[in-house]
Amino acid sequence: MSHSSSQPKQLPVVYEENDPYRVLKKSPRMQNSDSSEVDIIHSRTASDSSTSKLYQPVEYDDPYRKHKAFNTTRERANSYLPYSHHRRDSNQPPASSMYIEEYIPPSTSLGVGSMLQDNFTDQIRASSIVRHQDPNKLEELPKKKRRKKGTICGLGYRTAGLILLLLVIVIVIIWYFVWPRVPSLSVSSVNDNADIKVITNSTKKSISTQWNVSLSADNSANWVPTRLNSIDLAIYDAKTLVPFGSGSSGVMMLAPRKKSTISIPMTIYYATDSLNDTTFQDLYNACGVQISSNVPSENRQDVLNVTFHATFHISGIVWNPSRDINVHSLSCPTS
């Protein structure tokens, strides 16, 4: 008994898809002349499915087939995603790569390194830095902003200068009216208060007496009363400039804008060892005992040329101003 080798049955190969002479069955959709190429791309037939287009059949050069218009647009590769056969937009930028973390932290806790965790820690650190900063340092900036540059005691340079100028003007005006001025003096009269004493019969010659000098003080230059602590008065011989008398007044008040009379007592005294002393001779010839003569012209008494030196002690003035009064042809007062 012969056994024939069992061979599997081979299915007949169907060349429907690759048969160039197969008549293509047109669907009613394709028969419509208004159908577009987009309908063919999105068709759901077996030949247009995404799985069937993974295989690219070998194209045969069939001289009898109907030539189609050449499509310049290039379709995208087949994909399993829906609507993957749309045309690529040339103006759309390429998609950037996305990094996907392999380890996904639990939803109940923030993972280290995540964006939420980093922001939370940064906020905690920033709040702790602000909390530990010195409050005095934070207050320095507003204080500096409050300061005004170019001011004097809170006033601008122009305002401060104007106020200072007005203050100086007011002080000058007050000073003009209040500042004491030295009154001018003139000799009104000279009287003697005692008899004159002349000593000539000894080795030392001397002459002495007491005068009362009346002065006229013109205080017209002052707007306020002038207080005088004293006026020191000295008398000099105009030829030799040698002093031979002095006196001083007491405290007095001179009325403003008028003339006043001042009386100063003076002590006259001069001594010398020589009879030829010029100052002694002038005093003796003017004030000494005169020898009377029978000729009236020879009984004429000599006169004195003297200078009164007055020193003022005025309240409100540190220094002591002085004035000189020249008197010519002064007759020596004798009782």
Coordinates of C-alpha atoms in Angstrom, one line a residue:
M1 CA 0.0 0.0 0.0
S2 CA 1.5 3.0 -1.1
H3 CA 1.2 6.2 0.9
S4 CA 1.4 9.3 -0.9
S5 CA 3.2 12.2 0.8
S6 CA 0.7 14.6 2.3
Q7 CA 1.4 18.1 1.2
P8 CA -0.5 21.0 2.4
K9 CA -2.9 22.7 0.1
Q10 CA -1.8 25.9 -1.3
L11 CA -4.3 28.6 -1.8
P12 CA -4.5 30.1 -5.2
V13 CA -2.8 33.4 -5.5
V14 CA -5.2 36.2 -6.3
Y15 CA -3.7 39.0 -8.3
E16 CA -6.6 41.2 -8.1
E17 CA -4.8 44.2 -6.7
N18 CA -1.9 43.9 -9.1
D19 CA -3.8 42.8 -12.1
P20 CA -3.6 45.6 -14.7
Y21 CA -6.4 44.2 -16.8
R22 CA -8.8 43.9 -13.9
V23 CA -11.8 46.1 -14.3
L24 CA -12.0 48.5 -11.4
K25 CA -15.4 48.6 -9.8
K26 CA -16.5 52.1 -9.4
S27 CA -18.6 53.0 -6.4
P28 CA -21.4 55.5 -6.7
R29 CA -19.3 58.0 -4.8
M30 CA -16.6 57.8 -7.5
Q31 CA -19.1 58.2 -10.3
N32 CA -20.1 61.5 -9.0
S33 CA -18.2 64.1 -10.9
D34 CA -18.3 66.6 -8.1
S35 CA -16.2 64.4 -5.8
S36 CA -12.8 65.7 -4.9
E37 CA -9.5 64.2 -4.1
V38 CA -10.0 64.8 -0.4
D39 CA -12.9 62.3 -0.5
I40 CA -10.6 59.6 -1.9
I41 CA -8.0 60.3 0.8
H42 CA -10.5 60.0 3.6
S43 CA -12.4 57.0 2.2
R44 CA -13.0 54.1 4.5
T45 CA -12.7 51.3 1.8
A46 CA -10.4 48.4 2.3
S47 CA -8.0 49.7 -0.4
D48 CA -7.8 53.1 1.2
S49 CA -7.5 52.0 4.8
S50 CA -4.5 52.8 6.8
T51 CA -3.4 49.2 6.9
S52 CA -3.6 48.6 3.2
K53 CA -1.5 51.6 2.4
L54 CA 1.4 50.3 4.4
Y55 CA 2.2 48.1 1.5
Q56 CA 3.3 49.9 -1.7
P57 CA 2.6 47.8 -4.7
V58 CA 4.9 47.6 -7.6
E59 CA 3.8 49.8 -10.4
Y60 CA 3.7 48.3 -13.8
D61 CA 4.2 50.3 -17.0
D62 CA 0.8 49.7 -18.5
P63 CA 0.5 51.3 -21.9
Y64 CA -3.3 51.0 -21.8
R65 CA -4.0 52.5 -18.4
K66 CA -5.6 55.8 -18.0
H67 CA -3.1 58.4 -17.0
K68 CA -4.0 60.6 -14.1
A69 CA -2.9 64.1 -13.5
F70 CA 0.4 64.3 -11.6
N71 CA -0.2 65.3 -8.0
T72 CA 2.5 67.7 -6.9
T73 CA 1.5 67.6 -3.3
R74 CA 3.0 64.9 -1.2
E75 CA 0.9 63.0 1.2
R76 CA 2.1 62.4 4.8
A77 CA 3.0 58.9 5.8
N78 CA 0.3 56.7 7.1
S79 CA -0.3 56.9 10.8
Y80 CA -2.6 55.3 13.2
L81 CA -3.8 58.6 14.5
P82 CA -7.1 59.9 13.1
Y83 CA -7.1 62.5 10.4
S84 CA -3.4 61.9 9.7
H85 CA -3.7 62.4 6.0
H86 CA -4.2 66.1 6.1
R87 CA -1.7 68.3 4.3
R88 CA 1.3 69.7 6.2
D89 CA 1.2 73.4 6.8
S90 CA 4.5 74.9 5.6
N91 CA 4.2 77.9 7.8
Q92 CA 3.8 75.9 11.0
P93 CA 7.0 75.6 13.0
P94 CA 8.3 72.2 13.8
A95 CA 7.1 70.7 17.1
S96 CA 9.6 70.9 19.9
S97 CA 10.7 67.8 21.7
M98 CA 9.0 67.1 25.0
Y99 CA 10.7 65.6 27.9
I100 CA 8.5 63.1 29.8
E101 CA 9.6 62.2 33.3
E102 CA 9.9 58.5 33.8
Y103 CA 9.2 58.8 37.5
I104 CA 5.9 60.3 38.4
P105 CA 5.6 61.4 42.1
P106 CA 2.5 60.6 44.0
S107 CA -0.3 63.2 43.7
T108 CA -0.5 63.7 47.5
S109 CA 3.1 65.1 47.8
L110 CA 5.2 67.5 45.8
G111 CA 8.2 65.8 44.2
V112 CA 11.6 67.2 44.7
G113 CA 12.7 69.1 41.7
S114 CA 9.2 69.8 40.4
M115 CA 8.1 73.2 39.4
L116 CA 5.5 73.5 42.2
Q117 CA 8.0 72.3 44.8
D118 CA 10.7 74.8 43.7
N119 CA 8.3 77.7 43.7
F120 CA 7.1 76.8 47.2
T121 CA 10.6 76.6 48.6
D122 CA 11.6 79.8 47.0
Q123 CA 8.7 81.6 48.6
I124 CA 9.7 80.2 52.0
R125 CA 13.3 81.3 51.6
A126 CA 12.3 84.8 50.4
S127 CA 9.9 85.3 53.4
S128 CA 12.6 84.1 55.8
I129 CA 15.1 86.5 54.3
V130 CA 12.7 89.5 54.7
R131 CA 12.0 88.4 58.3
H132 CA 15.6 88.3 59.3
Q133 CA 16.6 91.6 57.8
D134 CA 17.4 94.5 60.0
P135 CA 14.4 96.9 60.2
N136 CA 16.7 99.9 60.5
K137 CA 18.2 99.1 57.1
L138 CA 14.7 99.0 55.5
E139 CA 13.9 102.4 56.9
E140 CA 17.1 104.1 55.6
L141 CA 15.7 104.3 52.0
P142 CA 12.6 106.4 52.8
K143 CA 14.6 108.7 55.1
K144 CA 17.0 109.4 52.3
K145 CA 14.1 110.1 49.9
R146 CA 12.6 112.6 52.3
R147 CA 15.8 114.7 52.3
K148 CA 15.7 117.7 50.1
K149 CA 18.8 118.5 48.3
G150 CA 19.9 122.1 47.9
T151 CA 18.1 123.4 51.0
I152 CA 19.0 125.4 54.1
C153 CA 16.9 124.5 57.2
G154 CA 14.2 123.2 54.8
L155 CA 14.2 126.3 52.7
G156 CA 15.6 126.8 49.2
Y157 CA 18.7 128.8 48.4
R158 CA 16.7 131.6 46.9
T159 CA 14.2 131.8 49.8
A160 CA 17.0 131.6 52.4
G161 CA 19.1 134.2 50.7
L162 CA 16.1 136.6 50.5
I163 CA 15.3 136.1 54.2
L164 CA 18.9 136.6 55.1
L165 CA 19.1 139.8 53.0
L166 CA 15.9 141.2 54.6
L167 CA 17.3 140.3 58.1
V168 CA 20.6 142.2 57.3
I169 CA 18.6 145.2 56.1
V170 CA 16.5 145.3 59.3
I171 CA 19.6 144.9 61.4
V172 CA 21.4 147.8 59.5
I173 CA 18.3 150.0 59.9
I174 CA 18.1 149.3 63.7
W175 CA 21.8 149.7 64.0
Y176 CA 21.7 153.1 62.3
F177 CA 19.1 154.5 64.8
V178 CA 20.4 152.8 67.9
W179 CA 24.2 152.9 67.5
P180 CA 25.6 155.6 69.8
R181 CA 27.6 158.4 68.2
V182 CA 30.2 160.6 69.8
P183 CA 28.8 164.1 70.5
S184 CA 30.7 167.1 69.4
L185 CA 32.1 169.4 72.2
S186 CA 33.0 173.0 72.4
V187 CA 34.3 175.1 75.4
S188 CA 31.7 177.6 76.6
S189 CA 33.5 179.2 79.6
V190 CA 36.3 178.6 82.1
N191 CA 35.9 179.8 85.7
D192 CA 38.2 179.4 88.7
N193 CA 37.0 177.8 91.9
A194 CA 40.0 178.7 94.1
D195 CA 42.8 181.2 94.3
I196 CA 45.9 180.5 92.2
K197 CA 49.1 179.5 94.1
V198 CA 52.5 180.3 92.6
I199 CA 55.7 179.2 94.3
T200 CA 59.0 180.7 92.9
N201 CA 61.3 181.2 96.0
S202 CA 62.5 177.6 96.2
T203 CA 64.4 175.2 94.0
K204 CA 61.2 173.7 92.7
K205 CA 58.9 176.2 91.0
S206 CA 55.1 175.4 90.8
I207 CA 51.7 176.8 90.0
S208 CA 48.3 175.4 91.0
T209 CA 44.6 176.3 90.9
Q210 CA 41.1 174.9 90.4
W211 CA 39.0 175.5 87.3
N212 CA 35.5 174.8 86.3
V213 CA 35.2 174.2 82.6
S214 CA 31.7 174.4 80.9
L215 CA 31.4 172.4 77.7
S216 CA 28.6 172.4 75.1
A217 CA 27.7 168.8 73.9
D218 CA 25.9 168.6 70.6
N219 CA 24.0 165.3 70.5
S220 CA 22.1 165.9 67.3
A221 CA 23.6 162.9 65.5
N222 CA 21.9 160.4 67.9
W223 CA 18.3 159.2 67.6
V224 CA 18.2 157.7 71.1
P225 CA 19.5 159.0 74.5
T226 CA 23.3 158.6 74.9
R227 CA 24.5 157.3 78.3
L228 CA 28.0 158.5 79.2
N229 CA 29.8 156.8 82.1
S230 CA 32.3 159.7 82.2
I231 CA 34.3 162.2 80.2
D232 CA 37.9 162.5 81.0
L233 CA 39.3 166.0 80.2
A234 CA 43.0 167.0 80.0
I235 CA 44.5 170.4 79.2
Y236 CA 47.8 170.9 77.2
D237 CA 50.0 173.8 76.4
A238 CA 49.6 174.4 72.6
K239 CA 53.3 175.3 72.2
T240 CA 55.0 172.5 74.1
L241 CA 52.1 169.9 74.2
V242 CA 52.8 169.4 77.9
P243 CA 49.8 168.7 80.1
F244 CA 49.2 170.9 83.2
G245 CA 45.7 170.0 84.3
S246 CA 43.0 167.2 84.3
G247 CA 39.4 166.5 85.3
S248 CA 36.5 164.0 84.9
S249 CA 32.8 164.2 84.9
G250 CA 30.4 161.7 86.4
V251 CA 27.7 159.5 84.8
M252 CA 25.3 161.5 82.7
M253 CA 22.6 161.0 80.0
L254 CA 22.6 163.2 76.9
A255 CA 19.2 163.9 75.3
P256 CA 19.0 163.0 71.6
R257 CA 18.7 165.5 68.8
K258 CA 19.7 168.5 70.9
K259 CA 22.6 170.3 72.7
S260 CA 23.4 169.9 76.4
T261 CA 25.8 171.7 78.8
I262 CA 28.4 169.7 80.7
S263 CA 30.4 171.1 83.6
I264 CA 33.7 169.4 84.4
P265 CA 35.9 170.5 87.4
M266 CA 39.6 170.5 86.6
T267 CA 42.7 170.6 88.8
I268 CA 45.5 172.9 87.4
Y269 CA 49.0 172.0 88.6
Y270 CA 52.5 172.3 87.0
A271 CA 55.9 172.1 88.7
T272 CA 59.5 172.5 87.3
D273 CA 63.1 172.9 88.5
S274 CA 64.0 175.5 85.9
L275 CA 62.9 179.1 85.7
N276 CA 63.4 179.0 81.9
D277 CA 60.7 176.3 81.4
T278 CA 58.4 177.4 78.6
T279 CA 55.3 175.9 79.9
F280 CA 55.9 177.4 83.4
Q281 CA 56.6 180.8 81.9
D282 CA 53.4 180.7 79.8
L283 CA 51.3 179.8 82.9
Y284 CA 53.1 182.4 85.1
N285 CA 52.7 185.2 82.5
A286 CA 49.0 184.4 82.1
C287 CA 47.9 183.4 85.6
G288 CA 50.7 184.6 87.9
V289 CA 51.0 187.8 90.0
Q290 CA 51.4 190.6 87.7
I291 CA 53.5 193.7 88.6
S292 CA 51.4 196.8 88.0
S293 CA 52.9 199.6 86.0
N294 CA 52.1 203.2 85.5
V295 CA 51.7 202.7 81.8
P296 CA 48.3 201.1 81.1
S297 CA 49.6 199.3 78.0
E298 CA 52.1 197.5 80.0
N299 CA 49.5 196.1 82.5
R300 CA 48.0 193.8 79.9
Q301 CA 47.8 190.1 80.9
D302 CA 48.9 187.4 78.6
V303 CA 46.6 184.7 77.3
L304 CA 46.9 181.0 76.9
N305 CA 46.8 178.8 73.8
V306 CA 45.6 175.4 75.1
T307 CA 44.2 172.2 73.8
F308 CA 41.5 170.2 75.7
H309 CA 41.7 166.4 75.1
A310 CA 38.4 164.7 75.9
T311 CA 38.0 160.9 76.3
F312 CA 34.5 159.5 76.1
H313 CA 33.4 156.4 78.1
I314 CA 30.0 155.6 76.3
S315 CA 27.8 152.6 77.3
G316 CA 27.6 150.0 74.5
I317 CA 31.0 150.8 73.0
V318 CA 34.0 148.8 74.0
W319 CA 36.6 151.3 72.9
N320 CA 36.9 154.8 74.2
P321 CA 36.7 157.5 71.5
S322 CA 38.5 160.8 72.0
R323 CA 38.3 164.4 70.7
D324 CA 40.6 167.4 70.8
I325 CA 39.3 170.9 71.4
N326 CA 41.7 173.8 70.5
V327 CA 41.2 177.0 72.3
H328 CA 43.1 180.2 71.4
S329 CA 43.5 183.3 73.5
L330 CA 42.2 181.8 76.7
S331 CA 42.3 184.2 79.6
C332 CA 43.3 182.7 82.8
P333 CA 40.5 183.0 85.3
T334 CA 41.4 185.0 88.4
S335 CA 39.3 186.1 91.2

